[in-house]
Amino acid sequence: MVDVSQHDLVPDHTVLDDPADVEEVLEEYNVKKTELPKIKRSDPALPGDAEPGDVVRIERDSRTTDTAVVYRLVVE
Amino acid sequence: MTDRTTTQTDQYEHVTDDIELVVEDTELPRRLKEQIYEEIEARDGVSVKQADEIAQATESRYVDTRVDPLDPVGTVSAQSIGEPGTQMSIPSDERVVVRRDGETAVTEIGPLVDEILAARESRRFDGHEVAVAPETLAVPSLDADESVSWQSVAEVSRHQAPEELLEFELESGRTIRATKAHSFVVGRDGEIVPIRGDELDTGTELPVVGEFDPSEQTVDRDVFQPVAADGAGVTAAERSLAVDSERRVLTDVDWESIEAIRTVTTDHDYVYDFSVDGLETFTTAEGVVTHNTMNTFHFAGVAEMDVTQGLPRLIELVDARKEPDTPVMVVRLDGEYAKDRAKAHEVVWQIEATKILALGDVSTNVADMRVSVDLNEETLLERWPSFDDPETVAEIIADKIESVLGVETVQRGTVVQFGPSQPSYRELLQLVEQLREITFKGIEEVTRVVIRKEESEDGDGEEFVLYTEGSAFADVLEIEGVDASRTTCNNIHEIYRTLGVEAARESIIDETMDTLEEQGLGDVNVRHLMLVADIMTNQGTVESIGRHGISGSKESVLARAAFEVTVNHLLDAAIQGEVDDLDGVIENVIAGKPVSIGTGDVDLRMGSTGDASPPSADD
């Protein structure tokens, strides 16, 4: 099986384990968890331990800056 | 149907009017129709139904084997040409050695290229006119191991001559003229590398071929007769097909140092160039080996790929269509697969769908009710490199035929035969049809693969890159030799399924940007495209912008009604007693209220604080 995370197009996905971290993120953007961008549980780029309801942190190499960080909520 | 049909076949006793109608109704050329009549005649007539079957089968086979003009058949190693604007060429009256249709000739490059450009479809690229060269045109070309052999010319080009040219005179008195940017090849550290004309100095050695006769200003012609390994003659067609796998080595190369370099001018309007496979060199009449133009032109080369571009492509992307009209994969290779042509070909055979027609000849013997497949040994070994014996490969093919068609096959060496279970024309012809659809090796969706040599991204020389027509992204990543981290395709949904939503987002931005750039609209700020891509991937899938995607999932009734299918939305909303909160842009525009963006994002109130004096600046 090919390791999808090695592909040029795929950025780093990390699950936020600590609920405090999640809170921090929600406060920063002033949103509720459900208002975050979403990512499917079946997404090939997710680490194996991600469950619906988790928040993943995604770090991309950005065209407009060095790195860009976004958060996605894992759904169904 | 016109009246002429009834008189055409009067010479054939057994061809009735009904039969004639049936045959004339097909798209077949006259000679094939005549052949059918002759065949029917030879059998003392057939029933109309049989004649119909025969005609239909012949027609579908004919249509399938038709090829459009300039369409290459099979895998071709495309070669790149023409770095834009660098004007690397030689003047019109410079004589070069070529081989056309089996005959060696020394001719001025100008008239030769002019003739090809006049006769064939040419393309303009950045001031160059480019055309595909005839298959039978070949030049003596230098190999990496310093031997010279015939290589096929991929393309020819010309462009406006610059003011000044350089003329190089070598030890023996040979001369060559070229534009300042024209590249030559020199030996450096045991390797043969390209170098710009204006970087050459006296004392540098250039590769030359043969004995130079200063009085004749030419090289002994016999040097250029092809010498086959087994001494056999070679037809032009054979050579053009087998150029890659069989080198007819002519001679080894010599090195002569440059005595003098002069600046000269040319009277002619144009300067010219060839684009050649391999080390990309060709030879002048005086035996000087010169390099063709350098790398990378978007989809240039012998095989042109017809990818959807422009507005239709943008629509495909924004509508998040499941299948693009022209699915294409760019397959990059790993390690030695990227540097070695033979290894690159191995990967090609694993990807490109191999059908029976590429492997050998299929003949149908209607009388014996047998289909016979005569497999080509060379092709079998080429495409199944891990086998030594073509008969073993033939066995594999026979087995495949058996399992797919459900017939018993008889194999004698590399000939496989089979027939229908019942003596029925229909079944026989149907079997042939089905046989032609079977994919014996490779991935079925990939109809064609083109190999190109491109400059490696890490600047480390060149690498082979495969471009495919047809996409099977997930499957291709698994293949050995494929660099699974740099291979990509233009089908957003495939990227989404295989690599995830973030990759799909990147891909949308890349594809959209490429499409715009190709149309000369590359100044669009990428942030607009990033916004579109972000919105499309916001829900974790790839949604289209239209009413089946994002626009259709808005909460506001008025927004949806204003977009498409107005009445349905209004009716459904009325029936269900829906409420529109008037939060978004469109519904507020409809209602004539300020929009909650920018100025409207703020609610301003004016009031009094109760203090007599206004607050000072340091508050």
XYZ file of C-alpha atoms in Angstrom:
695
model
C 0.000 0.000 0.000
C 1.246 3.417 -0.848
C 1.776 5.863 1.988
C -0.485 8.716 1.068
C 1.112 11.198 3.427
C 4.292 11.082 1.356
C 2.657 12.619 -1.673
C 3.546 16.182 -2.644
C -0.090 17.253 -2.599
C -0.844 15.974 0.908
C 0.018 18.191 3.914
C 0.631 17.027 7.513
C -2.485 15.993 9.389
C -2.260 15.732 13.194
C -5.082 14.974 15.606
C -5.519 17.358 18.520
C -5.621 15.040 21.522
C -5.817 17.601 24.254
C -9.289 19.117 24.697
C -7.635 22.273 25.922
C -5.957 22.694 22.556
C -9.286 22.244 20.843
C -10.836 24.905 23.093
C -8.011 27.287 22.259
C -8.617 26.861 18.565
C -12.372 27.381 18.881
C -11.804 30.539 20.905
C -9.274 31.883 18.471
C -11.709 31.704 15.588
C -14.743 32.359 17.734
C -16.634 29.382 16.334
C -18.467 26.342 17.564
C -16.999 22.947 16.758
C -19.614 22.298 14.096
C -18.705 25.489 12.299
C -15.192 24.304 11.487
C -14.326 23.049 7.990
C -14.867 19.321 7.834
C -12.966 16.230 6.845
C -14.405 12.770 6.420
C -13.470 9.931 8.711
C -12.649 7.888 5.608
C -10.224 10.488 4.233
C -7.015 8.738 3.118
C -4.794 11.428 4.584
C -6.076 11.106 8.164
C -4.007 9.258 10.744
C -5.573 5.972 11.782
C -6.637 7.080 15.237
C -8.904 9.933 14.209
C -12.524 9.590 15.341
C -15.605 11.641 14.413
C -15.677 14.634 16.706
C -11.895 15.021 16.739
C -10.254 18.148 15.451
C -7.249 17.725 13.143
C -4.563 20.308 12.609
C -3.346 20.617 9.058
C -0.117 22.370 8.157
C 0.248 23.224 4.508
C 3.031 24.749 2.462
C 1.272 27.879 1.357
C 1.505 29.820 -1.865
C 1.022 33.086 -0.065
C 3.191 32.522 2.970
C 5.549 29.853 4.330
C 3.157 27.594 6.196
C -0.555 27.881 6.737
C -2.395 26.118 9.541
C -6.032 25.112 9.256
C -8.273 22.941 11.410
C -10.872 20.459 10.310
C -13.531 18.613 12.251
C -13.723 14.894 11.604
C -17.222 13.871 10.570
C -18.975 10.507 10.054
C -29.503 5.258 -51.810
C -29.008 6.419 -55.355
C -29.779 4.502 -58.463
C -26.200 3.813 -59.344
C -26.041 0.926 -56.910
C -28.191 -1.312 -58.991
C -25.862 -1.174 -61.941
C -22.571 -1.432 -60.115
C -22.530 -5.103 -59.430
C -24.064 -6.445 -62.579
C -20.838 -8.285 -63.233
C -21.409 -10.420 -60.152
C -23.942 -13.113 -60.825
C -24.473 -14.054 -57.253
C -24.746 -10.599 -55.783
C -28.424 -9.824 -55.632
C -29.820 -6.321 -55.284
C -30.612 -6.925 -51.639
C -27.081 -8.000 -50.907
C -25.790 -5.006 -52.800
C -27.950 -2.644 -50.784
C -26.654 -4.067 -47.574
C -23.018 -3.786 -48.576
C -23.308 -0.355 -50.161
C -24.920 0.898 -46.996
C -21.678 0.581 -45.049
C -18.867 3.091 -44.723
C -16.346 0.869 -46.371
C -14.115 2.138 -49.167
C -14.820 0.932 -52.670
C -12.046 -1.605 -52.764
C -13.249 -3.361 -49.632
C -16.781 -3.474 -50.960
C -15.441 -4.952 -54.176
C -13.583 -7.545 -52.158
C -16.741 -8.510 -50.375
C -18.524 -8.909 -53.686
C -15.719 -11.010 -55.015
C -15.776 -13.185 -51.954
C -19.524 -13.657 -52.213
C -19.108 -14.471 -55.867
C -16.464 -17.040 -55.101
C -18.815 -18.780 -52.753
C -21.574 -18.861 -55.306
C -23.663 -16.466 -53.299
C -24.767 -16.177 -49.694
C -28.010 -15.337 -48.005
C -28.830 -11.672 -47.426
C -28.524 -12.203 -43.709
C -25.053 -13.630 -44.045
C -24.060 -10.870 -46.400
C -25.289 -8.391 -43.813
C -23.223 -9.985 -41.061
C -20.148 -10.026 -43.215
C -20.599 -6.422 -44.210
C -21.187 -5.284 -40.633
C -18.202 -7.135 -39.274
C -15.953 -5.849 -42.018
C -17.160 -2.349 -41.450
C -16.633 -2.305 -37.718
C -13.181 -3.743 -38.111
C -12.330 -1.192 -40.745
C -13.550 1.684 -38.615
C -11.558 0.478 -35.651
C -8.303 0.310 -37.494
C -8.679 3.719 -38.999
C -6.149 6.185 -37.680
C -6.345 9.955 -37.978
C -3.598 11.772 -39.868
C -0.516 12.583 -37.767
C -1.800 10.274 -35.064
C 1.038 8.066 -33.830
C 0.249 4.428 -33.289
C 1.666 2.717 -30.233
C 4.138 4.055 -27.743
C 6.426 6.692 -29.077
C 9.217 8.393 -27.278
C 8.405 12.018 -27.771
C 11.260 14.392 -27.804
C 11.193 17.944 -26.678
C 12.158 20.896 -28.801
C 12.644 24.570 -28.886
C 13.441 26.469 -25.755
C 11.406 29.597 -26.391
C 13.237 32.624 -27.652
C 16.726 31.269 -27.401
C 17.081 30.938 -31.122
C 19.354 27.981 -31.265
C 19.609 27.060 -34.883
C 21.752 26.790 -37.969
C 21.468 28.840 -41.167
C 19.528 27.810 -44.233
C 22.423 26.937 -46.478
C 24.220 24.771 -43.953
C 24.271 21.280 -45.405
C 23.283 18.322 -43.237
C 23.346 14.581 -43.671
C 19.937 12.969 -43.658
C 18.404 9.699 -44.632
C 14.984 9.837 -46.245
C 13.025 6.821 -47.310
C 16.142 4.714 -47.151
C 18.361 7.023 -49.182
C 21.278 8.912 -47.713
C 21.541 12.472 -48.922
C 23.402 15.637 -48.156
C 21.100 18.574 -48.421
C 20.747 22.166 -47.295
C 18.712 22.222 -44.130
C 16.736 25.314 -45.177
C 14.942 23.961 -48.243
C 14.409 20.612 -46.524
C 12.655 22.118 -43.527
C 10.766 24.644 -45.676
C 9.392 21.754 -47.703
C 8.271 19.853 -44.624
C 6.681 22.928 -43.090
C 4.813 23.621 -46.320
C 3.514 20.089 -46.658
C 2.538 19.451 -43.063
C 0.496 21.040 -40.375
C 2.834 23.401 -38.559
C 2.472 25.077 -35.242
C 3.808 28.365 -34.046
C 5.532 28.441 -30.757
C 7.129 31.588 -29.483
C 8.383 32.747 -32.823
C 9.303 29.254 -34.001
C 7.383 27.379 -36.648
C 7.379 23.717 -35.808
C 6.197 20.633 -37.631
C 6.313 16.914 -37.077
C 9.004 15.309 -39.246
C 8.240 12.417 -41.621
C 8.772 9.041 -39.941
C 11.369 8.025 -42.459
C 13.627 10.985 -41.860
C 16.742 10.115 -39.867
C 20.076 11.712 -39.091
C 23.419 10.403 -37.863
C 23.287 11.051 -34.168
C 25.808 10.746 -31.387
C 25.224 8.255 -28.575
C 26.378 8.565 -25.015
C 29.059 5.959 -25.659
C 30.585 8.086 -28.399
C 29.338 6.026 -31.307
C 27.250 7.438 -34.125
C 24.089 5.830 -35.410
C 20.930 6.731 -37.297
C 18.265 8.341 -35.161
C 14.817 9.377 -36.197
C 14.073 13.095 -36.457
C 11.091 13.977 -34.302
C 10.387 17.547 -35.387
C 11.749 20.325 -37.577
C 11.585 24.035 -36.894
C 12.574 27.411 -38.220
C 12.527 31.002 -37.048
C 13.746 34.439 -38.034
C 17.517 34.636 -38.426
C 19.298 36.933 -35.968
C 21.789 39.613 -36.989
C 24.941 37.678 -36.231
C 25.980 34.070 -36.475
C 29.131 32.348 -35.326
C 31.357 30.344 -37.651
C 33.654 27.705 -36.193
C 36.664 26.405 -38.064
C 38.128 23.132 -36.882
C 41.608 21.576 -37.181
C 40.909 19.738 -40.377
C 39.397 22.771 -42.066
C 35.768 21.791 -41.403
C 33.457 24.680 -40.682
C 30.017 25.049 -39.183
C 27.879 28.118 -38.707
C 25.202 28.545 -36.073
C 23.350 31.098 -33.960
C 25.160 32.150 -30.806
C 22.795 30.224 -28.632
C 22.928 27.070 -30.712
C 24.116 24.226 -28.640
C 26.867 21.850 -29.537
C 28.061 18.837 -27.614
C 31.497 18.482 -26.114
C 33.197 15.851 -24.031
C 33.561 16.848 -20.445
C 34.881 14.600 -17.688
C 34.215 11.592 -19.816
C 30.600 12.613 -20.438
C 29.029 14.154 -23.477
C 27.243 17.358 -22.548
C 25.524 20.159 -24.444
C 27.128 23.600 -24.500
C 26.125 26.960 -25.969
C 27.818 28.151 -29.142
C 28.991 31.374 -27.612
C 30.596 29.506 -24.723
C 32.896 27.596 -27.045
C 36.517 28.613 -27.248
C 39.447 27.841 -29.517
C 41.009 24.631 -28.334
C 37.698 23.064 -27.253
C 37.062 19.782 -29.047
C 33.922 19.075 -31.027
C 32.789 15.626 -32.130
C 33.231 14.923 -35.842
C 32.597 12.004 -38.112
C 34.565 10.536 -40.943
C 37.453 11.710 -43.085
C 37.128 15.292 -44.199
C 38.100 16.164 -47.721
C 38.875 19.928 -47.797
C 38.674 20.210 -51.556
C 35.250 18.609 -51.732
C 34.145 20.276 -48.507
C 32.437 17.081 -47.593
C 32.807 13.793 -45.795
C 33.084 10.427 -47.500
C 29.478 9.313 -48.029
C 30.176 5.668 -47.313
C 30.581 6.497 -43.678
C 26.847 6.970 -43.505
C 25.692 3.637 -44.879
C 23.993 1.771 -42.073
C 25.825 -1.276 -40.839
C 23.515 -3.826 -39.298
C 24.819 -6.256 -36.723
C 24.034 -9.181 -38.962
C 24.841 -7.325 -42.150
C 21.246 -7.469 -43.354
C 19.581 -4.605 -45.177
C 17.088 -2.491 -43.336
C 13.955 -0.877 -44.694
C 13.119 2.665 -43.743
C 9.920 1.613 -42.044
C 11.708 -1.008 -39.965
C 14.281 1.462 -38.899
C 11.868 4.153 -37.925
C 10.052 1.669 -35.738
C 13.056 -0.018 -34.299
C 15.262 3.007 -33.821
C 15.138 2.687 -30.113
C 15.754 -0.972 -29.634
C 18.231 -1.603 -32.426
C 21.078 0.748 -33.112
C 22.738 0.511 -36.450
C 26.113 1.785 -35.417
C 27.878 3.632 -38.186
C 31.172 4.569 -36.756
C 32.868 5.922 -33.669
C 33.269 9.606 -33.272
C 36.460 11.654 -33.433
C 37.246 14.845 -31.659
C 38.688 17.932 -33.353
C 39.641 21.125 -31.688
C 38.379 24.523 -32.743
C 40.985 26.575 -34.575
C 39.074 29.798 -35.080
C 35.767 31.420 -34.281
C 34.390 34.191 -36.453
C 31.234 36.283 -36.446
C 29.377 36.204 -39.732
C 25.999 37.140 -41.114
C 23.569 35.206 -43.236
C 21.603 36.343 -46.260
C 18.712 34.054 -45.557
C 15.575 34.986 -43.651
C 15.403 31.940 -41.470
C 17.513 29.646 -39.380
C 16.610 26.022 -38.880
C 16.739 23.116 -36.511
C 15.999 19.431 -36.076
C 14.721 17.753 -32.978
C 16.192 14.302 -32.532
C 15.755 11.379 -30.163
C 18.446 10.294 -27.744
C 21.353 12.674 -27.168
C 19.587 14.906 -29.633
C 22.374 15.545 -32.082
C 22.551 15.658 -35.848
C 25.441 15.911 -38.290
C 26.388 18.429 -40.933
C 27.732 17.540 -44.351
C 31.229 18.312 -43.156
C 30.828 15.785 -40.445
C 30.439 18.089 -37.461
C 28.066 16.714 -34.868
C 25.803 19.388 -33.526
C 23.164 19.389 -30.782
C 19.528 20.089 -31.387
C 17.572 22.594 -29.386
C 17.083 22.025 -25.709
C 14.331 20.940 -23.446
C 10.791 21.249 -22.577
C 7.984 22.502 -24.583
C 4.516 21.983 -23.265
C 3.281 18.825 -24.970
C 5.467 19.166 -28.030
C 6.997 16.212 -29.736
C 5.727 13.548 -32.033
C 2.629 12.799 -30.000
C 0.390 15.758 -29.294
C -2.021 15.373 -26.475
C -5.376 16.924 -26.895
C -6.276 17.998 -23.365
C -9.401 20.055 -22.626
C -8.317 23.607 -22.045
C -9.792 27.021 -21.644
C -13.355 27.685 -20.665
C -14.646 24.103 -20.997
C -11.943 22.951 -18.617
C -12.764 25.699 -16.125
C -16.378 24.633 -16.247
C -15.349 21.035 -15.611
C -13.374 22.078 -12.565
C -15.916 24.422 -11.065
C -18.741 21.985 -11.663
C -16.673 19.277 -9.971
C -17.430 16.885 -12.825
C -16.851 13.282 -11.956
C -14.868 12.477 -15.098
C -12.958 15.064 -17.103
C -13.303 14.891 -20.847
C -9.600 14.183 -21.324
C -8.254 12.408 -18.285
C -4.491 12.671 -18.157
C -1.921 11.408 -15.723
C 1.581 12.696 -15.270
C 3.583 9.773 -13.983
C 7.001 10.521 -12.595
C 9.484 7.753 -12.123
C 11.757 6.748 -9.308
C 15.492 6.283 -9.171
C 16.970 4.457 -12.106
C 13.595 4.157 -13.793
C 13.774 7.896 -14.362
C 17.217 7.835 -15.942
C 17.259 4.647 -17.964
C 15.111 4.483 -21.083
C 14.729 0.720 -21.001
C 13.512 0.743 -17.428
C 11.138 3.575 -18.219
C 9.696 1.461 -20.989
C 9.121 -1.360 -18.525
C 6.839 0.909 -16.568
C 5.107 2.007 -19.752
C 4.162 -1.575 -20.618
C 2.786 -2.070 -17.162
C 0.551 0.932 -17.526
C -0.496 1.110 -21.155
C -3.379 -1.168 -22.059
C -2.024 -3.738 -24.480
C -4.600 -5.067 -26.899
C -4.294 -7.879 -29.366
C -3.627 -5.697 -32.375
C -0.411 -4.443 -30.836
C 0.800 -7.967 -30.291
C 0.320 -9.569 -33.648
C -1.931 -10.151 -36.627
C -5.443 -11.426 -36.334
C -6.829 -13.316 -39.280
C -10.264 -14.784 -39.626
C -10.714 -17.851 -41.752
C -14.400 -17.824 -42.436
C -14.355 -21.101 -44.310
C -12.762 -23.062 -41.477
C -14.544 -21.009 -38.823
C -11.233 -20.325 -37.117
C -9.657 -17.167 -35.808
C -5.904 -17.209 -35.970
C -3.649 -14.854 -34.019
C -0.067 -14.662 -35.212
C 1.891 -13.113 -32.352
C 5.035 -11.123 -32.943
C 7.872 -12.625 -30.921
C 9.789 -9.390 -30.525
C 6.746 -7.533 -29.273
C 5.961 -10.298 -26.793
C 9.431 -10.213 -25.313
C 9.452 -6.438 -25.305
C 6.259 -6.118 -23.349
C 6.838 -9.014 -20.985
C 10.493 -8.367 -20.162
C 10.664 -10.906 -17.367
C 10.186 -13.785 -19.788
C 12.806 -15.256 -22.143
C 10.649 -17.506 -24.219
C 7.971 -15.939 -26.413
C 6.049 -19.203 -26.340
C 5.500 -18.864 -22.604
C 4.088 -15.419 -23.179
C 1.921 -16.813 -25.968
C 0.592 -19.304 -23.436
C -0.380 -16.496 -21.106
C -2.190 -14.827 -23.958
C -3.926 -18.019 -24.965
C -5.083 -18.541 -21.401
C -6.452 -15.045 -21.241
C -8.338 -15.539 -24.476
C -9.768 -18.747 -23.157
C -10.982 -17.262 -19.927
C -12.455 -14.090 -21.412
C -14.042 -15.471 -24.557
C -14.895 -18.874 -23.182
C -13.439 -20.814 -26.091
C -10.848 -23.542 -26.394
C -7.585 -22.310 -27.894
C -4.955 -24.203 -29.784
C -1.429 -22.900 -29.513
C 1.381 -23.740 -31.921
C 4.500 -21.779 -31.030
C 3.436 -18.158 -31.156
C 0.282 -18.763 -33.147
C -2.954 -19.075 -31.226
C -6.122 -20.314 -32.875
C -9.670 -20.736 -31.752
C -13.145 -20.978 -33.148
C -16.763 -20.599 -32.091
C -18.583 -23.490 -30.480
C -21.210 -23.504 -33.190
C -20.527 -22.964 -36.882
C -22.143 -19.545 -36.951
C -20.832 -16.525 -38.826
C -22.330 -14.276 -36.238
C -20.569 -15.974 -33.390
C -17.281 -16.054 -35.239
C -17.328 -12.370 -36.035
C -18.518 -11.572 -32.557
C -15.540 -13.459 -31.148
C -13.208 -11.401 -33.269
C -14.866 -8.221 -32.036
C -14.540 -9.284 -28.443
C -10.969 -10.401 -28.972
C -10.031 -6.941 -30.014
C -11.414 -5.502 -26.795
C -9.361 -7.700 -24.477
C -6.658 -5.963 -22.500
C -3.757 -8.348 -22.092
C -1.407 -6.219 -20.107
C -1.536 -2.882 -18.422
C -4.447 -0.884 -17.084
C -7.533 -0.850 -19.226
C -8.392 2.823 -18.840
C -4.968 3.948 -20.020
C -5.177 4.065 -23.777
C -1.874 5.692 -24.567
C 1.377 6.549 -22.849
C 3.942 9.046 -24.049
C 7.451 9.247 -22.635
C 9.127 12.637 -22.464
C 12.496 13.644 -21.243
C 12.301 16.658 -19.009
C 14.596 18.675 -16.860
C 14.590 17.201 -13.406
C 13.059 19.427 -10.714
C 16.064 19.238 -8.444
C 18.149 20.487 -11.347
C 19.988 17.209 -11.415
C 19.923 16.565 -15.156
C 17.015 15.056 -17.005
C 14.456 12.475 -16.193
C 11.821 10.511 -18.038
C 8.242 11.478 -17.398
C 5.214 9.564 -18.646
C 2.087 11.278 -19.856
C -0.967 9.087 -20.203
C -4.281 9.403 -21.923
C -6.705 7.842 -19.544
C -6.465 7.863 -15.796
C -6.159 5.107 -13.203
C -4.502 7.021 -10.449
C -4.785 4.651 -7.522
C -3.555 1.694 -9.575
C -0.617 3.497 -11.056
C 0.755 4.600 -7.690
C 1.203 0.954 -6.752
C 3.414 0.117 -9.719
C 7.098 -0.393 -9.133
C 9.219 2.335 -10.593
C 6.548 4.964 -10.192
C 7.414 7.836 -7.892
C 4.264 7.803 -5.778
C 4.971 11.191 -4.266
C 5.209 13.199 -7.471
C 2.754 11.480 -9.744
C -0.484 13.327 -10.368
C -3.580 13.375 -12.535
C -6.109 15.956 -13.674
C -9.164 14.208 -12.261
C -10.026 15.997 -9.024
C -12.289 13.259 -7.772
C -9.622 10.619 -8.228
C -7.217 12.761 -6.244
C -9.884 13.176 -3.571
C -10.527 9.454 -3.368
C -6.858 8.492 -3.298
C -5.145 11.311 -1.445
C -7.845 13.054 0.551
C -9.603 16.385 0.641
C -6.569 18.605 1.277
C -4.837 17.170 -1.772
C -8.017 17.729 -3.766
C -8.022 21.349 -2.666
C -4.420 21.835 -3.821
C -5.230 20.085 -7.045
C -8.182 22.366 -7.774
C -5.956 25.396 -7.322
C -3.211 23.918 -9.513
C -5.508 22.879 -12.325
C -7.413 26.159 -12.345
C -4.212 28.148 -12.310
C -2.758 26.083 -15.163
C -5.890 26.498 -17.238
C -5.813 30.257 -16.801
C -2.114 30.508 -17.488
C -2.467 28.548 -20.672
C -4.919 31.131 -21.912
C -2.569 33.930 -21.024
C -4.569 34.919 -17.947
C -1.908 34.026 -15.418
C -2.154 37.379 -13.674
C -5.186 36.274 -11.722
C -4.277 36.498 -8.049
C -4.071 33.000 -6.667
C -6.097 33.989 -3.610
C -9.269 34.078 -5.675
C -8.634 30.512 -6.737
C -7.732 29.543 -3.193
C -11.077 30.910 -2.046
C -12.950 28.895 -4.649
C -11.050 25.737 -3.788
C -11.555 26.275 -0.072
C -15.277 26.706 -0.486
C -15.563 23.645 -2.685
C -13.743 21.483 -0.140
C -15.180 23.002 2.999
C -17.556 20.156 3.824
C -14.855 17.508 3.521
C -15.851 16.463 0.003
C -15.546 18.108 -3.379
C -18.771 19.997 -3.976
C -19.665 21.730 -7.196
C -20.413 25.441 -7.200
C -23.784 24.992 -8.887
C -27.220 24.064 -7.681
C -26.230 20.477 -6.896
C -23.483 21.619 -4.617
C -22.857 24.765 -2.712
C -25.383 27.125 -4.228
C -28.089 24.563 -3.743
C -27.357 23.959 -0.093
C -27.788 27.515 1.079
C -30.344 28.002 3.791
C -31.874 31.092 2.291
C -34.858 30.422 0.044
C -34.453 33.665 -1.828
C -30.790 32.939 -2.543
C -31.611 29.567 -4.067
C -34.567 30.924 -5.963
C -32.425 33.720 -7.371
C -29.852 31.215 -8.594
C -31.758 28.584 -10.598
C -35.139 26.768 -10.796
C -36.891 29.771 -9.207
C -40.463 28.622 -8.942
C -39.768 25.198 -7.413
C -37.866 26.698 -4.528
C -40.472 29.339 -3.824
C -43.320 26.848 -4.003
C -41.665 24.295 -1.727
C -40.775 27.011 0.759
C -44.313 28.367 0.773
C -45.813 24.926 1.253
C -43.537 24.139 4.160
C -43.793 27.560 5.734
C -40.057 28.225 5.603
C -38.555 31.398 7.013
C -35.736 33.302 5.380
C -33.529 35.048 7.948
C -32.116 37.499 5.422
C -28.563 36.886 6.625
C -26.693 36.523 3.379
C -25.725 38.802 0.513
C -28.222 37.883 -2.186
C -31.361 38.006 -0.093
C -30.433 41.428 1.268
C -29.814 42.748 -2.209
C -33.237 41.483 -3.173
C -34.786 43.156 -0.152
C -32.841 46.353 -0.774
C -31.129 46.323 2.594
C -27.413 46.853 3.343
C -25.387 43.654 3.012
C -23.584 42.329 6.099
C -20.113 42.606 4.506
C -17.636 45.463 4.841
C -19.515 48.588 5.835
C -22.601 46.577 6.598
C -20.703 44.322 8.972
C -20.937 46.896 11.680
C -23.926 48.261 13.485
C -23.230 51.884 14.300
C -25.084 53.732 16.961
C -24.810 57.368 17.758
C -25.399 58.652 21.169
C -24.257 60.845 23.967
C -21.980 59.779 26.790
C -23.413 62.391 29.203
C -20.088 64.246 29.776
C -19.950 67.994 29.054
C -16.536 67.835 27.389
C -15.674 65.521 24.504
C -13.143 62.761 25.416
C -9.523 63.788 24.810
C -7.000 61.978 22.775
C -5.267 60.332 25.734
C -8.380 58.532 26.947
